[in-house]
CSV table of C-alpha atoms and ligand atoms in Angstrom, one decimal:
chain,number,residue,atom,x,y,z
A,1,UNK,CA,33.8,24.1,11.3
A,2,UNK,CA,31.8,27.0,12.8
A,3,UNK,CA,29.1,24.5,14.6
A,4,UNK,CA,28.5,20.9,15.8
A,5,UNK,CA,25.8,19.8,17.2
A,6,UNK,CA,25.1,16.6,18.7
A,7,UNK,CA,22.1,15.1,18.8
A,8,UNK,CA,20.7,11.5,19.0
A,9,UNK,CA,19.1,10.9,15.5
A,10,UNK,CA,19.6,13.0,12.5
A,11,UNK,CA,17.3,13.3,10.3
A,12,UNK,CA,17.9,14.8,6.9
A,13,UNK,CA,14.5,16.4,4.7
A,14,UNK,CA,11.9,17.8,6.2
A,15,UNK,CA,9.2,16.1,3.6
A,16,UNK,CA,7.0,13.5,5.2
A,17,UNK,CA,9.2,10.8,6.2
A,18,UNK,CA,11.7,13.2,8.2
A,19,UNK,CA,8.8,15.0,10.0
A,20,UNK,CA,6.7,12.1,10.9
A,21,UNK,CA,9.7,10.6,12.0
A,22,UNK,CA,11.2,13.1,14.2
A,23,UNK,CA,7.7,13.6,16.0
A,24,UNK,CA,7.3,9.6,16.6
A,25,UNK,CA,10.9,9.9,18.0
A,26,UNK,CA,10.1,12.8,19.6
A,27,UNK,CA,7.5,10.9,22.0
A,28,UNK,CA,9.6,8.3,23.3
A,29,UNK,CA,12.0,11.2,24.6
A,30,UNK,CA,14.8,10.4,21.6
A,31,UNK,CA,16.3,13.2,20.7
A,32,UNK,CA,16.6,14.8,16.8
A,33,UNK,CA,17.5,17.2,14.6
A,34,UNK,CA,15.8,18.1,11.3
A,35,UNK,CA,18.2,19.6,8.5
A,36,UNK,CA,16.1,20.9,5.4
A,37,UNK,CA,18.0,22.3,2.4
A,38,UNK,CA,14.6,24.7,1.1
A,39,UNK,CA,13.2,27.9,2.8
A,40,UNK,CA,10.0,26.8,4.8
A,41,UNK,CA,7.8,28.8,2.4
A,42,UNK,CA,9.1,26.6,-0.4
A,43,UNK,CA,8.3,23.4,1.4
A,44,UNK,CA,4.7,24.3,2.6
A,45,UNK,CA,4.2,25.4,-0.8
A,46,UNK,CA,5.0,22.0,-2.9
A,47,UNK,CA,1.6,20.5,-4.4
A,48,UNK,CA,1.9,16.4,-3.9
A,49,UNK,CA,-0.4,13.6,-3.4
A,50,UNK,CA,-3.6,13.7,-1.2
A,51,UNK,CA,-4.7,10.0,0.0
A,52,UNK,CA,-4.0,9.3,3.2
A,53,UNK,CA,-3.5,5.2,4.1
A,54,UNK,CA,-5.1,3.8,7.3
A,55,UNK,CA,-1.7,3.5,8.1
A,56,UNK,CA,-0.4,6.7,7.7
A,57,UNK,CA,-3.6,8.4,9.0
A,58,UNK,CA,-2.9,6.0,12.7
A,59,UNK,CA,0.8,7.3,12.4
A,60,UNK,CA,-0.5,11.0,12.3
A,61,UNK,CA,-2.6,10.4,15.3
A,62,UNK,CA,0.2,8.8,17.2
A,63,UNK,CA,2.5,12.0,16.5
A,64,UNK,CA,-0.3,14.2,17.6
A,65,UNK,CA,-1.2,16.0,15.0
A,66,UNK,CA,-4.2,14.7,13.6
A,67,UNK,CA,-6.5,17.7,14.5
A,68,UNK,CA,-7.1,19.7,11.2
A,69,UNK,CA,-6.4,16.2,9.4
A,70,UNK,CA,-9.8,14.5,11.4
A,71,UNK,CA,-11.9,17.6,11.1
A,72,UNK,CA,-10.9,19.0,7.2
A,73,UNK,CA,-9.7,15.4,5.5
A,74,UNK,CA,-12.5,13.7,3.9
A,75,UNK,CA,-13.2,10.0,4.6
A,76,UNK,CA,-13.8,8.4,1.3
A,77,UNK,CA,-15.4,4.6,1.4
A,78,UNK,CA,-14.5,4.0,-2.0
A,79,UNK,CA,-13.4,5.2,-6.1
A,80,UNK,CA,-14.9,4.5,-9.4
A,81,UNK,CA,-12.9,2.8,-12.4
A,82,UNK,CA,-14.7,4.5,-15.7
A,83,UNK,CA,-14.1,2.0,-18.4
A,84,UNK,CA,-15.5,1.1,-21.7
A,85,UNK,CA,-19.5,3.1,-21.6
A,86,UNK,CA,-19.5,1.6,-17.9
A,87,UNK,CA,-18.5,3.0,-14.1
A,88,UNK,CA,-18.0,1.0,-11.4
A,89,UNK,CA,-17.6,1.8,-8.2
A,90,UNK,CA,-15.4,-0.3,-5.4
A,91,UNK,CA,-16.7,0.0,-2.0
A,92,UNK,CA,-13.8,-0.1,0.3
A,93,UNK,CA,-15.6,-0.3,3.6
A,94,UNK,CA,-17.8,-3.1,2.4
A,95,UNK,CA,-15.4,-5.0,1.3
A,96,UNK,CA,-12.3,-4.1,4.1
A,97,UNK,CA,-14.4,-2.2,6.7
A,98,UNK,CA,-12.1,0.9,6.4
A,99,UNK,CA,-11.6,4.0,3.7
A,100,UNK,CA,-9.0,6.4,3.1
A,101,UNK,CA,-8.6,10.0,3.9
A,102,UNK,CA,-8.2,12.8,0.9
A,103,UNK,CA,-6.1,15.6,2.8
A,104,UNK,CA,-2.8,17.1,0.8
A,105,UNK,CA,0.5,15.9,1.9
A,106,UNK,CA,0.7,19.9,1.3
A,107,UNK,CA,-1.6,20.1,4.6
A,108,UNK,CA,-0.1,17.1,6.2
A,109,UNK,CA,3.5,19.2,6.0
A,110,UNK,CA,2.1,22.4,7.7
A,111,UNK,CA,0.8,20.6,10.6
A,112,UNK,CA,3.8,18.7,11.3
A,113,UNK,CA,6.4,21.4,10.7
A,114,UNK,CA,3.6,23.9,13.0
A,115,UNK,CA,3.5,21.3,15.2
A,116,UNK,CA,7.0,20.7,15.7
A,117,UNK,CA,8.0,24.3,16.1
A,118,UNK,CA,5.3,25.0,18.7
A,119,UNK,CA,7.0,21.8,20.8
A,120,UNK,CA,9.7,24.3,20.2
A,121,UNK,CA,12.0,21.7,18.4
A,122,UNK,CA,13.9,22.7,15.6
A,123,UNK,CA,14.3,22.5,12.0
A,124,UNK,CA,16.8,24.0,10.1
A,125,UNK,CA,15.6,25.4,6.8
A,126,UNK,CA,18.1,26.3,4.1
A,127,UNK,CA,20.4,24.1,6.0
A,128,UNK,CA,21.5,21.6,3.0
A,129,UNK,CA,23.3,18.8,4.2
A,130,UNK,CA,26.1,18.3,2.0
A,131,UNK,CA,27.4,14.6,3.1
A,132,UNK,CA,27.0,12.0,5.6
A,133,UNK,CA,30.2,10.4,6.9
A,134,UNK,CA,31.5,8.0,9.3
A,135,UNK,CA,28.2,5.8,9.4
A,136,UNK,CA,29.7,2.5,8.5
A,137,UNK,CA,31.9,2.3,11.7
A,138,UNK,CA,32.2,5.3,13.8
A,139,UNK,CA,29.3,7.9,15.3
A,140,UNK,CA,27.9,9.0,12.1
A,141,UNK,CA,28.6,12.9,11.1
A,142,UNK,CA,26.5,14.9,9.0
A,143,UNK,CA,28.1,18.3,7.1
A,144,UNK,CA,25.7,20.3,6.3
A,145,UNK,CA,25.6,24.4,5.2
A,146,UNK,CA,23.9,26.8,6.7
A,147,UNK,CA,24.2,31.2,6.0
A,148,UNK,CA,27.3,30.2,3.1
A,149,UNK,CA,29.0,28.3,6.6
A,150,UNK,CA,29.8,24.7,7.4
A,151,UNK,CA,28.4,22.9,10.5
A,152,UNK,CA,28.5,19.4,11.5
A,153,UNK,CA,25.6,17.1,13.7
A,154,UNK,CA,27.5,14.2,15.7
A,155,UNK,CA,24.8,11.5,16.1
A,156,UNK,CA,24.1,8.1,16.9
A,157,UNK,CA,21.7,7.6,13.5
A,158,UNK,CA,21.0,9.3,10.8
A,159,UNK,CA,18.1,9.0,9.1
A,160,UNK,CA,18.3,10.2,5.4
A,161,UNK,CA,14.3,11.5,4.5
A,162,UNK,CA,15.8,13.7,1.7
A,163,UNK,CA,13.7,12.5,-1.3
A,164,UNK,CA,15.0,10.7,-4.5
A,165,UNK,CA,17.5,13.6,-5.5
A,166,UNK,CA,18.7,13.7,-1.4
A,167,UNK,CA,22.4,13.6,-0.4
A,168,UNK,CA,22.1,10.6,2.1
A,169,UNK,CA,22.0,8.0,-0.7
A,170,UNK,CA,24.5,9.4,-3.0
A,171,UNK,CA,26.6,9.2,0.1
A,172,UNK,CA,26.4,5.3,-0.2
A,173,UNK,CA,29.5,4.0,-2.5
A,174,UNK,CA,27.6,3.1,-5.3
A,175,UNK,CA,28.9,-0.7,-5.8
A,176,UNK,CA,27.0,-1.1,-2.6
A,177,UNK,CA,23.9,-0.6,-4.0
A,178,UNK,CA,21.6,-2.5,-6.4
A,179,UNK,CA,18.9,-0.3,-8.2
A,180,UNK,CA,16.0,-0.9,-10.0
A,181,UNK,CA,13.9,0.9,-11.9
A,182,UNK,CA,10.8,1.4,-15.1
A,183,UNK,CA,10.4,4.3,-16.8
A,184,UNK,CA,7.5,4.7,-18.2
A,185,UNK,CA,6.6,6.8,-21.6
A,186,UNK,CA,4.2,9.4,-20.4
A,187,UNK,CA,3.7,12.0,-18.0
A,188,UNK,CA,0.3,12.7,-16.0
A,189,UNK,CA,-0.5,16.8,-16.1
A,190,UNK,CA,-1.9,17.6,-13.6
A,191,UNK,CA,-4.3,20.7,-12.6
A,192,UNK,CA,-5.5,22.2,-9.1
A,193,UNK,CA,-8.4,24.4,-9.1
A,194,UNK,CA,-10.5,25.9,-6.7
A,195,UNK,CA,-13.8,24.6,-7.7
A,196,UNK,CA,-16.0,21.5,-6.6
A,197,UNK,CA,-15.2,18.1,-7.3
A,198,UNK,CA,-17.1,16.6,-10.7
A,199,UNK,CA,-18.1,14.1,-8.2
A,200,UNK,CA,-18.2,12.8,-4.4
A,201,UNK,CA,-15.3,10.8,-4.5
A,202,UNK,CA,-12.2,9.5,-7.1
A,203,UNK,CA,-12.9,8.4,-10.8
A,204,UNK,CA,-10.0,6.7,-12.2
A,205,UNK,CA,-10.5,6.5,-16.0
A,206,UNK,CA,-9.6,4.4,-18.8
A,207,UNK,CA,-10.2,6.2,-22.3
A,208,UNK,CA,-8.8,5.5,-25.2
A,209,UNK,CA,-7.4,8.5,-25.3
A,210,UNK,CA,-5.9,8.1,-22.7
A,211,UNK,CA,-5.6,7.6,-18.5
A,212,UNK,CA,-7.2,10.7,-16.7
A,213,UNK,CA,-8.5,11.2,-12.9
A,214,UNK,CA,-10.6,13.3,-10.7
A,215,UNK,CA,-9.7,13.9,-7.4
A,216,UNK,CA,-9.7,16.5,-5.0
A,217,UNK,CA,-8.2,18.1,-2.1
A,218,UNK,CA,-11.8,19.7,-0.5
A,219,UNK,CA,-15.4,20.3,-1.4
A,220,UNK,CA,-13.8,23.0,-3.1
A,221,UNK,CA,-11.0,22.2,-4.6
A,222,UNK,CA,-10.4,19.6,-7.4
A,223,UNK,CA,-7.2,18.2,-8.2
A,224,UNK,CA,-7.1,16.2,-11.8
A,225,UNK,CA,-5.0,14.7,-13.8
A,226,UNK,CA,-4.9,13.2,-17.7
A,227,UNK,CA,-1.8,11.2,-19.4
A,228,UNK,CA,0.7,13.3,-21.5
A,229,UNK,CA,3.4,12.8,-23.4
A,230,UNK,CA,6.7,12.6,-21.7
A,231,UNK,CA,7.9,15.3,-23.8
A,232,UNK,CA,4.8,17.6,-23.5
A,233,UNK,CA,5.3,21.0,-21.3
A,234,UNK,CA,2.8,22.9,-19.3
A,235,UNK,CA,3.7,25.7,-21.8
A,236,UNK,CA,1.6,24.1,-24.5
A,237,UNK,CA,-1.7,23.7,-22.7
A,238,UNK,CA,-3.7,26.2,-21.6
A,239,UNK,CA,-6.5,25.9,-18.9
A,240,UNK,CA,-8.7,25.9,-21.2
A,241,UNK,CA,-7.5,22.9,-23.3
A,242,UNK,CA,-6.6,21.2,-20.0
A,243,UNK,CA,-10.7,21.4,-19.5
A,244,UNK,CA,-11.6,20.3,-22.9
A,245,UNK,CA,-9.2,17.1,-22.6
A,246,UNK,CA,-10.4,16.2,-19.3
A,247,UNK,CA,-14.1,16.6,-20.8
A,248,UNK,CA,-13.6,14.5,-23.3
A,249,UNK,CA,-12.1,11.7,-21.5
A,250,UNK,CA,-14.8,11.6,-18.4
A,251,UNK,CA,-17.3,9.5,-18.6
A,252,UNK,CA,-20.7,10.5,-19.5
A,253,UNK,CA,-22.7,11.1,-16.6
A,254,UNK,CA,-19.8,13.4,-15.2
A,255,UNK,CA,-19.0,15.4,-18.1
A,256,UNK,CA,-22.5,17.6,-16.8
A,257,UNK,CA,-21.2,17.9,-13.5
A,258,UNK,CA,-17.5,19.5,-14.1
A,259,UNK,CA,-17.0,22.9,-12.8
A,260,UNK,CA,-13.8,24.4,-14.5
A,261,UNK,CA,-11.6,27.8,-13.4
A,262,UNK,CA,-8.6,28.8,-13.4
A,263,UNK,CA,-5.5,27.2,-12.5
A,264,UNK,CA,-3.8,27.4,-8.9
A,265,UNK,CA,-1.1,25.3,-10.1
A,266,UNK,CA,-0.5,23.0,-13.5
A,267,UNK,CA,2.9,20.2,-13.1
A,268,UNK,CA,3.8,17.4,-15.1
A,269,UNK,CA,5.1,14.7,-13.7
A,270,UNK,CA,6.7,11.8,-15.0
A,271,UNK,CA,5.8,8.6,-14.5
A,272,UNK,CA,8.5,6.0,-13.0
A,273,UNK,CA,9.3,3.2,-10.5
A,274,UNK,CA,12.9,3.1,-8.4
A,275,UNK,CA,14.1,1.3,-6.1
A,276,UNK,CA,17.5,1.3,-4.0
A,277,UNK,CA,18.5,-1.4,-2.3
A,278,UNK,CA,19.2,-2.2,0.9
A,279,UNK,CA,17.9,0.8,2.4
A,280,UNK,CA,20.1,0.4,5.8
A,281,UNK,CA,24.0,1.2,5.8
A,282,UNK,CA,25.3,1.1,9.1
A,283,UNK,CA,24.2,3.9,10.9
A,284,UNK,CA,22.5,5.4,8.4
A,285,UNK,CA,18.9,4.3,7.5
A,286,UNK,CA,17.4,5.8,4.0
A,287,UNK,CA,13.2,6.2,4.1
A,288,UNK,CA,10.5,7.5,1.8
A,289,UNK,CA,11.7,8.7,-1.6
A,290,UNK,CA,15.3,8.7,-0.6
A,291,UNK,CA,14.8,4.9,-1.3
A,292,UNK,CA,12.3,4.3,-3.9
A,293,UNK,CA,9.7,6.4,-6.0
A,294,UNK,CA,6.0,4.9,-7.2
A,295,UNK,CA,4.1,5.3,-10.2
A,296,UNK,CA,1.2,7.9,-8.6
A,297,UNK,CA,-1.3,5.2,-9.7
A,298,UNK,CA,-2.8,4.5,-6.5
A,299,UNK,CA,-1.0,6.9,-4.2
A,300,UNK,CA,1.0,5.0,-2.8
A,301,UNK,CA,4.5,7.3,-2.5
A,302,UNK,CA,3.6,9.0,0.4
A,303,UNK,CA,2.0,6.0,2.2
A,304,UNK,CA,5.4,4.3,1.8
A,305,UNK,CA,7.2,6.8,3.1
A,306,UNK,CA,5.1,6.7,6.2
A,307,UNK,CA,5.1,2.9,6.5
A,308,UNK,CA,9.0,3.1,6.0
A,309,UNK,CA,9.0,5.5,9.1
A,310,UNK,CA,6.7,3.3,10.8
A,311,UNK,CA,9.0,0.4,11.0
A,312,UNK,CA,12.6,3.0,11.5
A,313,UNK,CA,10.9,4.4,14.5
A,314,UNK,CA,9.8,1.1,15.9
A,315,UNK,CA,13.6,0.1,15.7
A,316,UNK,CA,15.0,3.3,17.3
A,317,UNK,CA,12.6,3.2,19.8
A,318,UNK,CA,13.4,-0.3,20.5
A,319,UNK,CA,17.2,0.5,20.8
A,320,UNK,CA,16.9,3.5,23.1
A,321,UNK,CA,14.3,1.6,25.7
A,322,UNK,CA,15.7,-1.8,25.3
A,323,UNK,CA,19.5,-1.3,23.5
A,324,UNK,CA,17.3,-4.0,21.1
A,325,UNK,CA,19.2,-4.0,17.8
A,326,UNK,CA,17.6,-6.7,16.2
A,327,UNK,CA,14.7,-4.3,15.0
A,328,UNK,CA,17.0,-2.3,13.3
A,329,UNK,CA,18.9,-4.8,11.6
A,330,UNK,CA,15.7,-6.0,10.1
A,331,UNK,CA,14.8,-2.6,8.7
A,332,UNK,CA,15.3,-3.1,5.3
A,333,UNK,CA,14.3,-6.5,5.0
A,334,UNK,CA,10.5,-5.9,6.4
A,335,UNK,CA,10.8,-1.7,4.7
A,336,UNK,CA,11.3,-3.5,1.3
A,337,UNK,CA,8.9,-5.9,1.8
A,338,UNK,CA,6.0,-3.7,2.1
A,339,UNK,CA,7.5,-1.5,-0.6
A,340,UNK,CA,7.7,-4.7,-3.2
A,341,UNK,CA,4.1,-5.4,-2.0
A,342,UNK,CA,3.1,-1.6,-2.9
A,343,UNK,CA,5.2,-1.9,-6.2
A,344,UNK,CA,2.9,-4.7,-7.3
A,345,UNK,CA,0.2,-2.9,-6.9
A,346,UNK,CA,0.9,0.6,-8.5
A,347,UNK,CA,2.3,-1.1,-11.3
A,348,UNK,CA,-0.7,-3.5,-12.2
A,349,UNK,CA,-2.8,-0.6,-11.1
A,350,UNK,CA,-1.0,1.6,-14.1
A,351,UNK,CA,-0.8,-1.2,-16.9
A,352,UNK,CA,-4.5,-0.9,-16.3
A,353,UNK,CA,-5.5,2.3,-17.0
A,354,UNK,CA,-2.8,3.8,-19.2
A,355,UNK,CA,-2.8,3.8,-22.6
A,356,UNK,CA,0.9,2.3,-23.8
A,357,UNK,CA,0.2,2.6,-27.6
A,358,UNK,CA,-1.9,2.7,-30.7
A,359,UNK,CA,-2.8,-1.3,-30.6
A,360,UNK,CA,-6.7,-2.1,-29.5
A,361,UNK,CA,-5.4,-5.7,-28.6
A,362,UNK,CA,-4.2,-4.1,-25.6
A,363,UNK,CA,-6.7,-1.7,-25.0
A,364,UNK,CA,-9.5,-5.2,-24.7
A,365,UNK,CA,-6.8,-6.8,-22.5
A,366,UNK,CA,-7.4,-4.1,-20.0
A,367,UNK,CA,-11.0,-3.8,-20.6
A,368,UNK,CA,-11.3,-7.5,-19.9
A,369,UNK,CA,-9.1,-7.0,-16.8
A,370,UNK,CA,-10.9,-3.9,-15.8
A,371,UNK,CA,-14.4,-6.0,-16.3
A,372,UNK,CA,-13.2,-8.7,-14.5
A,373,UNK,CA,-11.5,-6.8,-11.3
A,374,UNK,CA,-14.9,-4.9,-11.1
A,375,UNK,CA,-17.5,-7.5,-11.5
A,376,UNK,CA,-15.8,-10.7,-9.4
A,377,UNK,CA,-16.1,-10.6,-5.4
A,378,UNK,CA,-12.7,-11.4,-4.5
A,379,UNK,CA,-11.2,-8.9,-7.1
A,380,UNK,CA,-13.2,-6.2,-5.8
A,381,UNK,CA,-11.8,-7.5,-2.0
A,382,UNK,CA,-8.1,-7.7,-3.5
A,383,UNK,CA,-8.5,-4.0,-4.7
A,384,UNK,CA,-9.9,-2.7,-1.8
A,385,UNK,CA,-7.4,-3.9,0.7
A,386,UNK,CA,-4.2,-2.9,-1.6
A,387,UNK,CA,-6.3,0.8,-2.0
A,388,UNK,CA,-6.7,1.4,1.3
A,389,UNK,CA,-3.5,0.2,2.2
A,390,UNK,CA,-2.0,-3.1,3.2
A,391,UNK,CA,-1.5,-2.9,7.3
A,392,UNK,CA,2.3,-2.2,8.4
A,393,UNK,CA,1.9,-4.7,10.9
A,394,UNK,CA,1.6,-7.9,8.4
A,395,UNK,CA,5.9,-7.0,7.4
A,396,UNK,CA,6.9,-6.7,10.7
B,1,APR,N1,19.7,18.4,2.7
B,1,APR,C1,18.5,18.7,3.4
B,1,APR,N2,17.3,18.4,2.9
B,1,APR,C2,17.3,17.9,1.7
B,1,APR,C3,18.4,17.6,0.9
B,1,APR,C4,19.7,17.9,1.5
B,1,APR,N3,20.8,17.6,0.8
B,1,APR,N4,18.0,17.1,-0.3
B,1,APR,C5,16.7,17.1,-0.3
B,1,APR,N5,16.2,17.6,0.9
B,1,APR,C6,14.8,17.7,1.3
B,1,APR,C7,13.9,18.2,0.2
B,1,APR,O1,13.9,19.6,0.0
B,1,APR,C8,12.5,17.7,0.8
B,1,APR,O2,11.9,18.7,1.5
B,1,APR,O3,14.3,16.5,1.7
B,1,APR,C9,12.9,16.5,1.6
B,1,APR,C10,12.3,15.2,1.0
B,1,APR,O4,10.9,15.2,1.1
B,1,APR,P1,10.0,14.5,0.0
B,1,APR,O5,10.6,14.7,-1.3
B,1,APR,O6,8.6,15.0,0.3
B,1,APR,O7,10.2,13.0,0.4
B,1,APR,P2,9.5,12.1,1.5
B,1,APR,O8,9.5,12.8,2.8
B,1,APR,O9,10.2,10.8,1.4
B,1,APR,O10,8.0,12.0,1.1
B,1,APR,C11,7.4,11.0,0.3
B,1,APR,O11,5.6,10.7,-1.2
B,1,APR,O12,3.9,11.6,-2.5
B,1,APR,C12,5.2,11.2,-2.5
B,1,APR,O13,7.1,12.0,-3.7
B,1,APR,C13,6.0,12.3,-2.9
B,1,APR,O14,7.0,13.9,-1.4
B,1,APR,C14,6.4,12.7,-1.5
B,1,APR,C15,6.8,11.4,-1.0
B,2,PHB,C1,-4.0,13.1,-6.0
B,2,PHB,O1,-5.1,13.6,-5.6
B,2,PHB,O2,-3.0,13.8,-6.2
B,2,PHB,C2,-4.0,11.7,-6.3
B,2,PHB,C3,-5.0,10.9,-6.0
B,2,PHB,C4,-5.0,9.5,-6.3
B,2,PHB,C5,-3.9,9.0,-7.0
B,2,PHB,C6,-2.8,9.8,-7.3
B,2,PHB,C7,-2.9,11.2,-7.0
B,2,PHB,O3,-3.9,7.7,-7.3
């Protein structure tokens, strides 16, 4: 073993979850390490979601690092829901008093990882970890490689951010853990562009053709997406047919107002719900998509994976000042809680707008649905506060 560290919490990915959580650690004085398998460049580089919870944009602020996300991130009061010949738009502030803030979880990684390095704290890039052991019972170890050479961190915790192909919960004997999980049988393709949104803020559709959306990342730069087949590939559409699709399925007052160009990026992803259950072993505590993945209807993934975070670094902080450990044996219980209460959401929120198959028996179910969500006070309310996020504090 040619290094071992020690260290108080370690904290494996450097996505979201690990970042945000080793800042938040980081300002109570508890000590971490951040172990990343890709090259910095890779991870600055990844294209993911772009609405920011209440909740997550607090967290953000309580690391630090809110600066570029409170001058560049775009406060947004509320979406439309294009349906039928109709749009409707839900007004989040009138209906919760708060909004949400578009700004890329692409943005939201720069600033932590800048932010982190300029504290002059680590993260080891290319620095897979390769297993966790000794977290049941003894001071949790994590192996990890770094330059073709094995190391080791010696820890108190370890906190396992490593996304939903991560090492952390493959370490966990599987018998000892209960899965679920949908699969769904489309895709969304998605397109980022460098020209101005088709409109002010988000237009989820429902066409019979199929779900599409229009979001953004800026004033100048739109992010959309429209249902596919699972089995489509990026290789079969051109920008050009990405732009006719997306024209055909807006609604009509939009379809005058979209700017097309050429791509920056085009991804399909698939569309599915998991879960892993319990999400605490020990020593070792699993957050974000390490322990569950969303539908993106609603954009919720990343606003788990901070209110996962929330509650883990409310625990740790709680052992270190107060050797409490009753907030860390209820990790799991109040993490899943909020997560089940997001799941409910995304998936209603993605029954609604997708189409599922050729019958229009379905297709008036979700009109009707979409007619009555829109058009009924409390609806509109019930919408509003799952959109903008319920508040962490309500699971605790
Ligand atoms: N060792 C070290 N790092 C690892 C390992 C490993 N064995 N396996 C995976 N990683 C890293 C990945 O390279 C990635 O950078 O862990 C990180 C996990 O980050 P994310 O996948 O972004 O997951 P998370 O931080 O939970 O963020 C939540 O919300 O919008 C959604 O899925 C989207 O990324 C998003 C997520
Ligand atoms: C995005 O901009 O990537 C986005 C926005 C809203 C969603 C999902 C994704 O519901």
């Amino acid at each position: 073993m040619a290094k071992t560290i020690r260290t108080q919490v370690g904290i494996i990915g450097s996505g979201p979850a690990g970042l945000l959580l080793s800042h938040l650690l980081d300002k109570h004085g508890i000590e971490t390490i951040v172990l990343e398998r890709q090259s910095r460049l890779h991870v600055e580089g990844r294209i993911r979601a772009g609405v920011l919870e209440q909740g997550t944009a607090r967290l953000m602020r309580e690391a630090g690092v809110n600066e570029r996300m409170d001058n560049e991130g775009l406060v947004h009061d509320g979406v439309s829901l294009a349906f039928g010949n109709r749009v409707e738009r839900i007004d989040f502030r009138a209906h919760t008093g708060k909004g949400v803030i578009i700004y890329g979880q692409t943005e939201m990684t720069k600033d932590l990882i800048q932010a982190r390095l300029n504290a002059g704290k680590a993260i080891e890039f290319e620095a897979p970890a390769l297993a966790v052991e000794d977290y049941r019972t003894g001071t949790p170890r994590i192996i990890y490689e770094k330059n073709g050479e094995r190391h080791e961190v010696i820890c108190d915790f370890v906190a396992g951010c490593d996304g939903s192909h991560g090492v952390s919960r493959q370490s966990i004997p599987a018998e000892q853990l209960t899965l679920f999980e949908k699969v769904y049988p489309f895709g969304w393709l998605g397109i980022l562009a460098e020209v101005p949104p088709v409109n002010d803020e988000l237009i989820y559709i429902n066409h019979e053709r199929g779900f599409a959306l229009c979001s953004m990342r800026s004033h100048t730069r739109s992010r959309y997406y429209i249902q596919c087949a699972l089995e489509d590939h990026v290789e079969n559409w051109s920008d050009e047919d990405f732009w006719k699709e997306l024209h055909r399925r807006l609604p009509s007052a939009a379809k005058d107002q979209l700017v097309t160009g050429p791509r920056l990026e085009m991804s399909i992803a698939p569309l599915r719900c998991f879960v892993a259950e319990p999400m605490r072993f020990g020593k070792l505590f699993l957050a974000g998509d390490a322990a569950h993945i969303m539908p993106p209807t609603g954009a919720k993934g990343l606003n788990l994976a901070a209110s996962d975070v929330f509650f883990l670094s409310r625990a740790l902080t709680a052992y270190y000042a107060e050797k409490r450990t009753d907030l860390l044996d209820r990790y799991s219980e109040t993490a899943l809680r909020r997560v089940w209460g997001s799941i409910r959401f995304s998936l209603w929120y993605t029954s609604l707008l997708h189409k599922f198959d050729e019958d229009p028996f379905n297709h008036r179910i979700q009109l009707a649905d979409l007619t009555y969500m829109t058009g009924s006070e409390a609806a509109r309310t019930s919408f509003a506060e799952n959109y903008i996020g319920l508040p962490f504090e309500k699971f605790e």
